């Protein structure tokens, strides 16, 4: 068997751009300064569900309103996770594990409070009709919840009728649909037509497998999303007033 | 069909692994022999959106695809070709659709074979339609329909039968997103292998009855999912080292099809086929640089190292500058095969094999563990535990960790994250249960509560 030194045929760009700092070291610089809040945020970062509850209870015991901790502590911890993910210092499972801890924390805060927590907005998530591949939808759903959105998860292989009915019923700020195959992704167009016919003009964010920007650009409500991590950013942009044209300008990459 | 568990390697030495050569070549189709000293392009395609509106439009679509491919092959002078029809859902749901398409395709292939003598064969890959909206039902009506589809395509012109089975996917998706190696072993090594063995006993019976070839399964729903989500070197989704460990474990799953009677060529998207070939001696199909129309895989050349069929994964049928897409990709694949076959004719096949392999060996841990020498080493630990699905999956995973660790002391450069995740995977695997019984018992408890769609009765548990 031949062997060679690969240095002339391969560039390790990923290693060349690596940070000298560990994710934990960077996170330490980003946590909120209040010691109680910091404890909650750190537990979220570490994805430790039990520790999240302990830290929340300690903070509540010090007289802080439980609902305020959702934004001030849990979301702050998740913000650290998202920032490090954007830096390339964390990977998707880290985000998923932290998000799960944060979601547990939100439930705990709600239980401890008599008031109602308002989410940032409502989003419908689904996999197109004829398609049962839902790993992408699962990722998107967790990331949206981790960013403070209420997600109506319709599941996989969802008929067009059902998507449209949910949009009418729930009044979402956007829809998020995934499709793996070219043979199924045309259901996006049917959803688009039916929503327009019902005068519902919300963005339908589409991505997954064989879905392309050209295809999604071809229907009025379509916004193409290549990376699951961009979906919460698109939702935030909608809250900041971006319409479909501006969303396409901001998030279409090709 | 009885089940034979492999307890030794059919190849004595990894140096004997070579493209176009398998220990047990497979004769099939119209004068084609796979793994008998030459490689052949295997062209895979998807109909245009909307073509599956009804049976007539779909049959027409596949007739056009088939004629386009055969025409281009003879226009450019290639001696052999394989066509793979991966069923769209409508074809498996309506078994007579698949049958009519197989009949139509085979008639065109026979026409070209009769007129030009081109060696050719038709693979039909039936869709695994056992997953539905609410759950996965591996043993119900959908299963019966799958078998009916196999029966009909086998009796209507398909020369080779394959499937990409779903078993274990529900627990796998949950586990891989949480870096949970225990769930990976359970879903791929145990649940997946149970399902593969179950379904392949029936497929092999159908193949035998119809005198066609039971060609094999892949861990597409698991290992390819990990590879696809992991993406490129600058992506930050899944660890490539973890995806490598999944791939090694997936070999013990895909092997179950051969233990139930499959004889190859294993399907193109089974990157674990390098390990399977080393264990079984049966020919394999592979995809690499010719499948960039479908996805990126970080081992475009290396995947060719031991292939017998060379595939493009799948391309949507449409027009391109050089003809239709199936013509363009078919021609590209066939030129690759010409290069490999020339190397074989000239007696420099192993040199070309090594060039192909080494060009990607250090690109990624996934390529590293699938390099033919390392693939062989993983096969060895799988065959060391012939009767224990748990141990063979676990040992395959541990061997992948060990290989990557030792590779990282040489030219296999790993990022800090990759180093950390391979260490974590290694520790997780080491800390797992001692035996299969307690492992399954613990996993049933955990995943029954954590994964909504996991139903142990699907696996006879």
XYZ file of C-alpha atoms in Angstrom:
715
model
C 0.000 0.000 0.000
C 1.344 3.412 -0.912
C 1.240 6.268 1.543
C 2.048 9.941 1.225
C 2.299 13.097 3.247
C -0.977 14.813 2.246
C 0.165 18.392 2.860
C 0.261 19.229 -0.838
C -3.151 17.794 -1.660
C -5.206 18.778 1.349
C -5.749 21.955 3.339
C -7.184 21.670 6.849
C -9.045 24.962 6.755
C -11.111 23.940 9.760
C -8.002 23.548 11.915
C -6.366 26.700 10.589
C -9.300 28.819 11.746
C -9.689 27.153 15.138
C -9.859 29.370 18.194
C -7.190 29.050 20.873
C -9.861 29.367 23.539
C -12.123 26.548 24.632
C -15.899 27.032 24.377
C -16.095 27.119 28.177
C -13.513 29.916 28.357
C -15.404 31.999 25.805
C -18.721 31.311 27.542
C -17.314 32.496 30.870
C -16.839 35.918 29.300
C -20.416 36.041 28.021
C -22.529 34.950 31.002
C -24.622 37.601 32.776
C -22.840 39.100 35.782
C -25.518 38.650 38.467
C -24.397 35.522 40.353
C -27.836 33.872 40.514
C -28.670 34.596 36.898
C -25.206 33.507 35.904
C -25.752 30.161 37.619
C -28.918 29.570 35.576
C -27.281 30.624 32.315
C -24.306 28.399 32.972
C -26.543 25.408 33.703
C -28.313 26.016 30.377
C -24.956 26.196 28.596
C -23.926 22.925 30.188
C -27.263 21.338 29.295
C -27.789 20.217 32.868
C -31.560 20.066 33.348
C -31.406 19.305 37.075
C -28.970 22.117 37.721
C -31.171 24.517 35.724
C -34.079 23.857 38.094
C -31.865 24.161 41.196
C -30.407 27.444 39.946
C -33.856 28.787 39.054
C -35.207 27.917 42.483
C -32.245 29.619 44.169
C -32.923 32.729 42.137
C -36.669 32.640 42.805
C -35.924 32.205 46.521
C -33.897 35.417 46.385
C -37.075 37.241 45.393
C -36.888 37.329 41.604
C -40.086 36.951 39.530
C -40.074 33.463 37.921
C -41.367 34.686 34.565
C -38.660 37.326 34.287
C -36.092 34.525 34.496
C -37.230 33.127 31.169
C -35.798 36.075 29.273
C -33.214 37.280 31.747
C -31.586 33.975 32.659
C -32.707 31.035 30.501
C -32.716 32.913 27.211
C -29.517 34.663 28.225
C -27.866 31.272 28.681
C -29.195 30.131 25.333
C -27.892 33.310 23.769
C -24.401 32.294 24.879
C -24.935 28.883 23.282
C -26.179 30.454 20.025
C -23.265 32.869 19.936
C -20.741 30.080 20.357
C -22.540 28.010 17.737
C -22.270 30.927 15.340
C -18.539 31.183 16.173
C -18.136 27.507 15.320
C -17.155 26.640 18.882
C -20.150 24.419 19.567
C -21.910 21.807 17.465
C -25.544 20.990 16.938
C -25.896 18.346 19.696
C -24.559 20.911 22.192
C -27.302 23.293 21.096
C -29.982 20.598 21.244
C -28.955 19.516 24.748
C -28.861 23.117 26.005
C -32.189 23.865 24.357
C -33.771 20.904 26.085
C -32.478 22.157 29.447
C -33.781 25.629 28.681
C -37.217 24.337 27.683
C -37.408 22.378 30.961
C -36.477 25.596 32.733
C -39.230 27.550 30.979
C -41.793 24.976 32.060
C -40.524 25.232 35.618
C -40.778 29.038 35.592
C -44.324 28.842 34.249
C -45.278 26.410 36.998
C -43.855 28.759 39.610
C -45.769 31.771 38.326
C -49.449 32.545 38.206
C -49.020 34.908 35.268
C -48.939 33.923 31.600
C -45.664 33.990 29.701
C -45.861 35.542 26.251
C -43.702 33.882 23.615
C -41.940 35.973 20.964
C -44.380 34.669 18.365
C -46.118 31.599 17.026
C -44.632 29.482 14.217
C -46.000 26.431 12.426
C -43.473 23.702 11.682
C -44.065 20.688 9.426
C -42.662 18.159 6.959
C -44.366 18.168 3.560
C -46.978 15.668 2.476
C -45.510 12.371 1.287
C -42.283 12.795 3.235
C -41.540 11.114 6.565
C -37.941 12.357 6.940
C -38.195 14.684 9.882
C -34.746 15.061 11.401
C -34.396 18.525 9.843
C -37.798 19.586 11.188
C -36.836 18.347 14.648
C -33.690 20.448 14.598
C -35.548 23.542 13.417
C -38.279 23.085 16.032
C -35.802 22.820 18.905
C -33.866 25.858 17.708
C -37.026 27.952 17.402
C -38.233 26.969 20.874
C -34.770 27.677 22.228
C -35.098 31.182 20.843
C -38.370 31.875 22.591
C -40.920 31.033 19.929
C -44.024 28.955 20.411
C -43.907 26.206 17.801
C -46.991 24.375 16.580
C -45.328 21.172 15.393
C -47.649 19.478 12.899
C -45.250 16.546 12.466
C -44.317 14.771 9.234
C -46.155 13.879 6.036
C -48.618 16.710 6.683
C -51.389 17.202 4.098
C -51.581 20.634 2.489
C -55.110 21.064 3.854
C -53.885 20.608 7.380
C -51.046 23.104 7.025
C -53.418 25.716 5.645
C -56.034 25.029 8.336
C -53.378 25.428 11.040
C -52.222 28.714 9.506
C -55.801 30.011 9.552
C -56.369 28.859 13.100
C -53.094 29.835 14.755
C -52.256 33.121 13.049
C -48.492 32.411 12.987
C -45.773 34.909 12.119
C -44.354 32.346 9.681
C -44.411 28.713 8.595
C -41.344 26.470 8.525
C -41.493 23.485 6.192
C -38.925 20.848 5.292
C -38.732 18.330 2.454
C -36.053 15.814 1.606
C -37.010 14.868 -1.929
C -37.709 16.681 -5.161
C -40.699 14.418 -5.601
C -42.405 15.792 -2.486
C -41.265 19.397 -2.253
C -43.912 20.597 -4.701
C -46.347 20.523 -1.801
C -44.743 23.846 -0.800
C -46.281 25.422 -3.881
C -49.703 24.039 -3.034
C -49.471 25.493 0.477
C -48.396 28.807 -1.053
C -51.411 28.916 -3.417
C -53.885 27.931 -0.739
C -52.556 30.485 1.734
C -52.738 33.260 -0.855
C -56.257 32.211 -1.773
C -57.142 32.681 1.899
C -55.390 36.066 2.043
C -52.742 34.758 4.410
C -49.466 36.445 3.542
C -46.999 34.970 6.003
C -43.535 33.802 4.921
C -43.180 30.070 4.304
C -39.575 29.228 5.151
C -38.521 26.135 3.192
C -35.439 23.954 3.318
C -34.033 20.440 3.444
C -32.460 17.806 1.203
C -33.146 18.546 -2.428
C -34.871 21.912 -1.892
C -33.152 24.722 -3.769
C -33.241 28.490 -3.577
C -34.382 28.714 -7.194
C -37.330 26.463 -6.483
C -38.394 28.365 -3.365
C -37.976 31.742 -5.074
C -40.527 30.616 -7.609
C -43.550 31.100 -5.340
C -44.679 34.279 -3.625
C -44.426 33.356 0.043
C -41.281 31.222 -0.208
C -38.132 32.080 1.732
C -35.289 29.637 1.232
C -33.250 28.580 4.219
C -30.093 26.550 3.787
C -29.086 26.240 7.438
C -31.412 25.230 10.267
C -29.627 27.745 12.493
C -30.880 30.550 10.229
C -34.552 29.810 10.900
C -34.693 31.609 14.294
C -32.807 34.505 12.709
C -35.456 34.704 9.997
C -38.160 34.708 12.681
C -36.360 37.506 14.540
C -36.122 39.446 11.284
C -39.873 39.104 10.762
C -40.421 40.576 14.224
C -38.155 43.428 13.159
C -40.447 44.114 10.222
C -38.692 42.474 7.266
C -41.090 41.439 4.503
C -40.586 38.485 2.172
C -38.541 40.461 -0.348
C -36.210 41.733 2.359
C -35.979 38.286 3.947
C -34.889 36.892 0.596
C -32.296 39.663 0.273
C -30.980 38.877 3.713
C -31.073 35.083 3.747
C -30.846 33.869 0.151
C -27.206 32.964 -0.308
C -26.852 32.007 -3.954
C -33.849 -18.946 4.203
C -31.501 -19.864 7.014
C -29.244 -17.260 8.562
C -25.468 -17.646 8.403
C -23.449 -15.517 10.780
C -20.028 -14.595 9.447
C -17.323 -15.736 11.836
C -14.347 -15.060 9.571
C -13.309 -12.828 6.703
C -13.750 -14.121 3.167
C -10.663 -12.125 2.153
C -7.421 -13.254 3.792
C -5.735 -9.887 3.409
C -6.843 -6.333 2.798
C -4.344 -6.087 -0.049
C -6.614 -8.396 -2.043
C -9.470 -5.907 -2.041
C -9.686 -4.223 -5.440
C -12.234 -2.536 -7.664
C -13.834 -4.702 -10.321
C -12.845 -7.868 -8.501
C -14.848 -9.697 -5.901
C -14.349 -13.137 -4.534
C -17.855 -14.174 -5.488
C -18.922 -12.352 -8.677
C -22.623 -12.100 -9.404
C -24.077 -13.038 -12.805
C -27.230 -11.128 -13.589
C -29.287 -9.401 -16.247
C -28.240 -9.591 -19.869
C -24.767 -11.174 -19.890
C -23.528 -8.977 -17.080
C -21.177 -10.271 -14.413
C -20.469 -7.988 -11.467
C -17.114 -8.167 -9.718
C -15.696 -10.489 -12.361
C -12.704 -8.391 -13.394
C -14.290 -5.179 -14.627
C -16.327 -2.286 -13.254
C -19.636 -1.034 -14.602
C -21.500 2.240 -14.169
C -24.751 2.061 -12.228
C -26.975 4.982 -13.139
C -29.630 6.119 -10.701
C -32.330 8.711 -11.378
C -35.469 10.338 -10.049
C -38.439 11.244 -12.216
C -39.311 14.886 -12.723
C -41.700 16.335 -10.171
C -45.206 15.716 -11.418
C -44.243 12.698 -13.517
C -45.809 10.387 -10.955
C -49.252 11.869 -11.515
C -50.520 8.521 -12.761
C -49.173 5.180 -13.890
C -49.069 6.057 -17.584
C -47.054 9.257 -17.065
C -44.629 7.497 -14.772
C -44.086 4.532 -17.077
C -43.485 6.985 -19.899
C -40.952 8.881 -17.778
C -38.945 5.734 -17.016
C -39.095 4.642 -20.644
C -37.522 7.949 -21.654
C -34.900 7.677 -18.919
C -34.017 4.125 -19.916
C -33.820 4.873 -23.624
C -31.687 7.978 -22.981
C -29.186 6.015 -20.926
C -28.941 3.064 -23.274
C -28.609 5.362 -26.269
C -25.762 7.333 -24.693
C -23.943 4.183 -23.617
C -23.834 2.813 -27.147
C -23.103 6.255 -28.649
C -19.943 6.520 -26.573
C -19.046 2.844 -26.754
C -19.302 1.563 -23.206
C -19.520 -2.229 -22.890
C -21.836 -2.510 -19.900
C -24.295 -0.582 -17.750
C -26.604 -1.069 -14.765
C -29.765 0.945 -14.230
C -31.115 1.429 -10.736
C -34.735 2.419 -10.337
C -35.324 3.626 -6.800
C -39.056 3.540 -6.322
C -40.955 6.719 -5.715
C -43.617 6.059 -3.101
C -46.400 5.644 -5.649
C -44.578 2.693 -7.193
C -44.321 0.738 -3.974
C -47.783 1.685 -2.794
C -49.122 0.398 -6.130
C -47.056 -2.716 -6.865
C -48.417 -3.004 -10.416
C -46.895 0.404 -11.223
C -43.436 -0.906 -10.305
C -44.108 -4.043 -12.311
C -45.142 -2.124 -15.435
C -42.112 0.128 -15.157
C -39.748 -2.829 -14.756
C -41.336 -4.492 -17.781
C -41.003 -1.356 -19.882
C -37.411 -0.717 -18.841
C -36.327 -4.293 -19.420
C -37.888 -4.348 -22.894
C -35.787 -1.344 -23.915
C -32.650 -2.826 -22.384
C -33.238 -6.093 -24.237
C -33.643 -4.150 -27.452
C -30.222 -2.528 -27.017
C -28.663 -5.776 -25.862
C -30.006 -7.610 -28.897
C -28.888 -4.962 -31.342
C -25.524 -3.966 -29.866
C -24.627 -6.698 -27.388
C -24.296 -4.236 -24.492
C -24.212 -6.079 -21.163
C -26.778 -4.648 -18.796
C -28.947 -5.254 -15.761
C -31.799 -3.573 -13.943
C -31.898 -3.037 -10.183
C -35.167 -2.094 -8.524
C -34.960 -0.616 -5.051
C -38.365 -0.858 -3.464
C -39.331 2.030 -1.196
C -39.560 1.391 2.520
C -43.072 2.690 3.076
C -43.435 1.347 6.622
C -43.106 4.737 8.239
C -46.226 6.833 8.388
C -47.225 10.088 9.906
C -47.857 8.975 13.422
C -45.631 5.968 13.824
C -43.473 3.317 12.280
C -45.244 0.012 11.714
C -42.647 -2.453 10.489
C -44.843 -5.512 10.468
C -48.249 -4.391 9.212
C -49.978 -3.787 5.888
C -47.175 -1.672 4.491
C -44.788 -4.579 4.970
C -47.083 -6.857 2.989
C -47.235 -4.260 0.244
C -43.447 -4.027 0.139
C -43.202 -7.775 -0.330
C -45.875 -7.650 -3.021
C -43.872 -4.938 -4.758
C -40.721 -7.084 -4.634
C -42.692 -10.017 -5.992
C -44.077 -8.009 -8.880
C -40.852 -6.293 -9.957
C -38.936 -9.571 -9.621
C -41.370 -11.298 -11.952
C -41.507 -8.370 -14.386
C -37.900 -7.718 -15.369
C -35.898 -6.471 -12.396
C -32.628 -8.393 -12.180
C -31.582 -7.244 -8.720
C -33.638 -6.418 -5.635
C -32.707 -3.901 -2.971
C -34.207 -1.741 -0.252
C -32.986 0.930 2.130
C -34.717 -0.294 5.249
C -35.866 2.039 7.987
C -35.586 -0.137 11.075
C -34.081 1.692 14.053
C -34.376 5.144 12.515
C -36.741 6.512 15.160
C -34.275 5.872 17.991
C -31.299 6.787 15.835
C -32.557 10.279 14.956
C -33.171 10.951 18.625
C -29.753 9.655 19.655
C -27.470 11.158 17.051
C -28.718 14.671 17.780
C -27.708 14.174 21.409
C -24.310 12.523 20.848
C -25.787 9.478 22.565
C -23.587 6.548 21.575
C -25.677 4.077 23.546
C -28.724 4.975 21.460
C -26.651 4.673 18.292
C -25.547 1.144 19.178
C -29.092 0.195 20.110
C -30.758 1.711 17.055
C -28.242 0.705 14.406
C -26.581 -2.377 15.846
C -29.601 -4.040 17.445
C -32.908 -2.657 16.135
C -31.587 -2.071 12.628
C -29.997 -5.506 12.418
C -33.188 -7.186 13.682
C -35.175 -5.435 10.977
C -32.675 -6.124 8.205
C -32.579 -9.823 9.005
C -36.365 -10.011 9.171
C -37.014 -8.291 5.870
C -34.159 -9.936 3.977
C -35.263 -13.465 4.770
C -38.448 -12.654 2.865
C -36.720 -10.757 0.055
C -34.299 -13.635 -0.491
C -37.173 -16.080 -0.745
C -38.829 -13.897 -3.381
C -35.547 -13.544 -5.266
C -34.954 -17.270 -5.211
C -38.445 -18.016 -6.454
C -38.078 -15.563 -9.342
C -34.437 -16.441 -10.080
C -33.198 -12.884 -9.556
C -30.468 -11.475 -7.337
C -31.065 -10.352 -3.733
C -28.579 -7.515 -3.828
C -28.467 -5.924 -0.363
C -29.465 -3.110 1.953
C -27.777 0.025 3.297
C -27.752 2.015 6.511
C -28.878 5.042 4.552
C -31.473 6.003 7.159
C -28.821 6.020 9.881
C -25.175 6.321 8.851
C -25.905 8.436 5.783
C -28.109 10.695 7.874
C -25.179 11.241 10.224
C -22.826 11.858 7.294
C -25.268 14.215 5.600
C -25.995 16.237 8.728
C -22.282 16.352 9.602
C -21.632 17.997 6.234
C -18.285 19.538 5.339
C -15.234 20.404 7.379
C -16.453 23.912 8.165
C -19.929 22.815 9.232
C -20.728 22.731 12.927
C -23.552 20.270 13.094
C -22.341 16.815 13.956
C -18.885 15.534 14.703
C -17.355 13.764 11.717
C -15.626 11.403 14.118
C -18.977 10.448 15.608
C -20.345 9.944 12.083
C -17.373 7.632 11.443
C -18.235 5.562 14.488
C -21.842 5.315 13.293
C -20.575 4.119 9.914
C -18.454 1.390 11.457
C -21.396 0.215 13.560
C -23.644 0.293 10.490
C -21.562 -2.415 8.838
C -22.819 -4.929 11.378
C -26.366 -3.845 10.476
C -25.961 -4.071 6.686
C -24.177 -7.390 7.066
C -27.417 -8.884 8.379
C -28.845 -8.809 4.838
C -26.004 -11.005 3.583
C -26.376 -13.289 6.562
C -29.997 -13.723 5.528
C -28.985 -14.630 1.958
C -28.227 -11.461 -0.024
C -25.294 -11.831 -2.406
C -24.662 -8.276 -3.609
C -23.896 -5.976 -5.221
C -24.630 -3.919 -2.095
C -26.288 -0.596 -2.778
C -24.316 2.468 -3.801
C -25.053 4.645 -0.755
C -23.764 1.983 1.637
C -20.346 3.458 2.319
C -19.964 0.641 4.824
C -19.838 -1.667 1.801
C -16.043 -1.598 1.931
C -16.310 -3.458 5.230
C -19.057 -5.727 3.874
C -16.987 -6.704 0.834
C -14.017 -7.584 3.029
C -16.213 -9.787 5.193
C -18.409 -11.455 2.561
C -16.435 -11.414 -0.672
C -19.536 -10.184 -2.509
C -19.424 -7.306 -5.008
C -20.499 -3.803 -4.078
C -21.786 -0.644 -5.679
C -20.375 2.677 -4.488
C -20.883 6.365 -5.014
C -18.368 9.183 -4.666
C -17.329 12.006 -6.934
C -20.005 10.965 -9.420
C -22.703 11.532 -6.817
C -22.014 15.194 -6.180
C -25.253 15.829 -8.052
C -26.934 14.446 -4.917
C -24.624 15.320 -2.011
C -21.058 15.951 -0.876
C -19.225 13.152 0.921
C -15.528 14.033 1.505
C -14.333 10.813 -0.129
C -15.093 11.269 -3.802
C -12.085 9.302 -5.041
C -11.647 6.892 -2.177
C -15.147 5.489 -2.570
C -13.956 4.019 -5.875
C -11.199 1.928 -4.276
C -13.064 -1.397 -4.137
C -16.223 -0.749 -6.145
C -17.641 -3.200 -8.659
C -20.444 -0.900 -9.744
C -19.823 2.874 -9.759
C -22.902 4.984 -9.153
C -24.115 8.578 -9.135
C -26.530 8.119 -6.171
C -29.459 9.880 -7.865
C -30.125 12.675 -10.277
C -33.413 14.292 -11.203
C -34.240 13.628 -14.843
C -34.112 16.864 -16.834
C -32.241 18.555 -19.608
C -28.653 19.705 -19.290
C -26.185 21.203 -21.788
C -24.704 17.794 -22.573
C -27.992 15.943 -22.932
C -30.365 14.752 -20.258
C -28.948 14.450 -16.777
C -28.947 10.658 -16.873
C -26.907 10.777 -20.058
C -24.405 13.251 -18.620
C -23.892 11.460 -15.331
C -23.971 8.042 -16.977
C -21.220 9.112 -19.342
C -19.109 10.546 -16.508
C -19.443 7.367 -14.459
C -18.638 5.209 -17.447
C -15.467 7.156 -18.199
C -14.422 6.512 -14.597
C -15.089 2.824 -15.186
C -13.018 2.925 -18.379
C -10.131 4.309 -16.354
C -10.450 1.577 -13.719
C -10.846 -1.137 -16.328
C -7.807 0.138 -18.218
C -5.778 -0.014 -15.020
C -6.938 -3.600 -14.514
C -6.081 -4.541 -18.107
C -2.647 -2.954 -17.726
C -1.978 -4.730 -14.439
C -1.809 -1.514 -12.425
C -5.201 -1.792 -10.749
C -3.789 -1.831 -7.228
C -1.678 1.228 -7.925
C -4.727 3.137 -9.107
C -6.691 1.819 -6.136
C -4.055 3.192 -3.784
C -3.922 6.555 -5.532
C -7.699 6.854 -5.248
C -7.678 5.820 -1.608
C -4.725 7.886 -0.430
C -6.009 11.007 -2.184
C -8.855 11.104 0.365
C -7.503 9.017 3.239
C -6.652 11.984 5.440
C -9.454 14.282 4.303
C -11.805 13.174 7.037
C -12.104 10.494 9.736
C -14.933 8.949 7.730
C -12.620 8.432 4.766
C -9.873 7.207 7.063
C -11.869 4.383 8.638
C -13.253 3.330 5.254
C -9.846 3.149 3.599
C -9.640 -0.493 2.608
C -7.044 -1.503 5.197
C -9.001 0.043 8.055
C -12.314 -1.199 6.674
C -10.839 -4.685 6.795
C -9.793 -4.208 10.428
C -13.327 -3.208 11.365
C -14.622 -6.296 9.553
C -12.318 -8.435 11.653
C -13.819 -7.313 14.966
C -17.345 -7.772 13.610
C -16.662 -11.348 12.575
C -15.006 -12.030 15.936
C -18.482 -11.883 17.507
C -20.677 -13.750 15.025
C -23.567 -14.503 17.339
C -23.743 -11.320 19.353
C -25.220 -8.293 17.588
C -24.429 -6.090 20.553
C -20.773 -6.985 20.860
C -20.097 -6.801 17.170
C -21.650 -3.347 16.918
C -19.869 -2.110 20.020
C -16.504 -3.539 18.959
C -16.895 -2.040 15.476
C -17.478 1.353 17.076
C -14.529 0.930 19.439
C -12.266 -0.125 16.569
C -13.247 2.994 14.628
C -12.340 5.126 17.661
C -9.021 3.346 18.031
C -8.188 3.749 14.334
C -9.051 7.450 14.339
C -7.012 8.039 17.491
C -3.990 6.291 16.046
C -4.506 8.064 12.728
C -4.527 11.418 14.484
C -1.022 10.710 15.682
C -0.013 10.712 12.024
C -1.390 12.561 9.003
C -5.061 12.479 10.037
C -5.378 15.962 11.477
C -8.365 16.476 13.750
C -9.818 19.668 15.156
C -10.025 20.023 18.932
C -13.721 19.289 18.702
C -13.143 16.096 16.721
C -10.511 14.963 19.210
C -12.869 15.619 22.094
C -15.788 13.817 20.487
C -13.796 10.735 19.569
C -12.548 10.548 23.135
C -16.117 10.933 24.407
C -17.409 8.254 22.016
C -14.649 5.931 23.165
C -15.463 6.488 26.830
C -19.189 6.114 26.205
C -18.690 2.837 24.377
C -16.379 1.491 27.057
C -18.897 2.247 29.774
C -21.762 0.354 28.116
C -23.257 -2.833 29.526
C -21.288 -6.047 29.564
C -23.815 -8.118 27.667
C -26.598 -7.804 25.136
C -29.390 -8.852 27.473
C -28.854 -6.109 30.022
C -28.057 -3.608 27.275
C -31.357 -4.223 25.505
C -33.257 -4.192 28.776
C -31.789 -0.814 29.767
C -32.278 0.666 26.312
C -35.897 -0.475 26.123
C -36.546 1.341 29.361
C -34.826 4.543 28.249
C -35.982 4.893 24.671
C -39.540 3.714 25.204
C -40.011 6.771 27.362
C -37.843 9.214 25.396
C -38.891 8.436 21.822
C -42.614 8.716 21.083
C -42.538 6.657 17.912
C -40.441 3.794 19.300
C -42.535 0.648 19.527
C -40.484 -2.368 20.691
C -42.991 -4.826 19.206
C -41.820 -3.708 15.757
C -38.644 -5.581 16.555
C -40.140 -8.543 18.335
C -39.038 -7.050 21.692
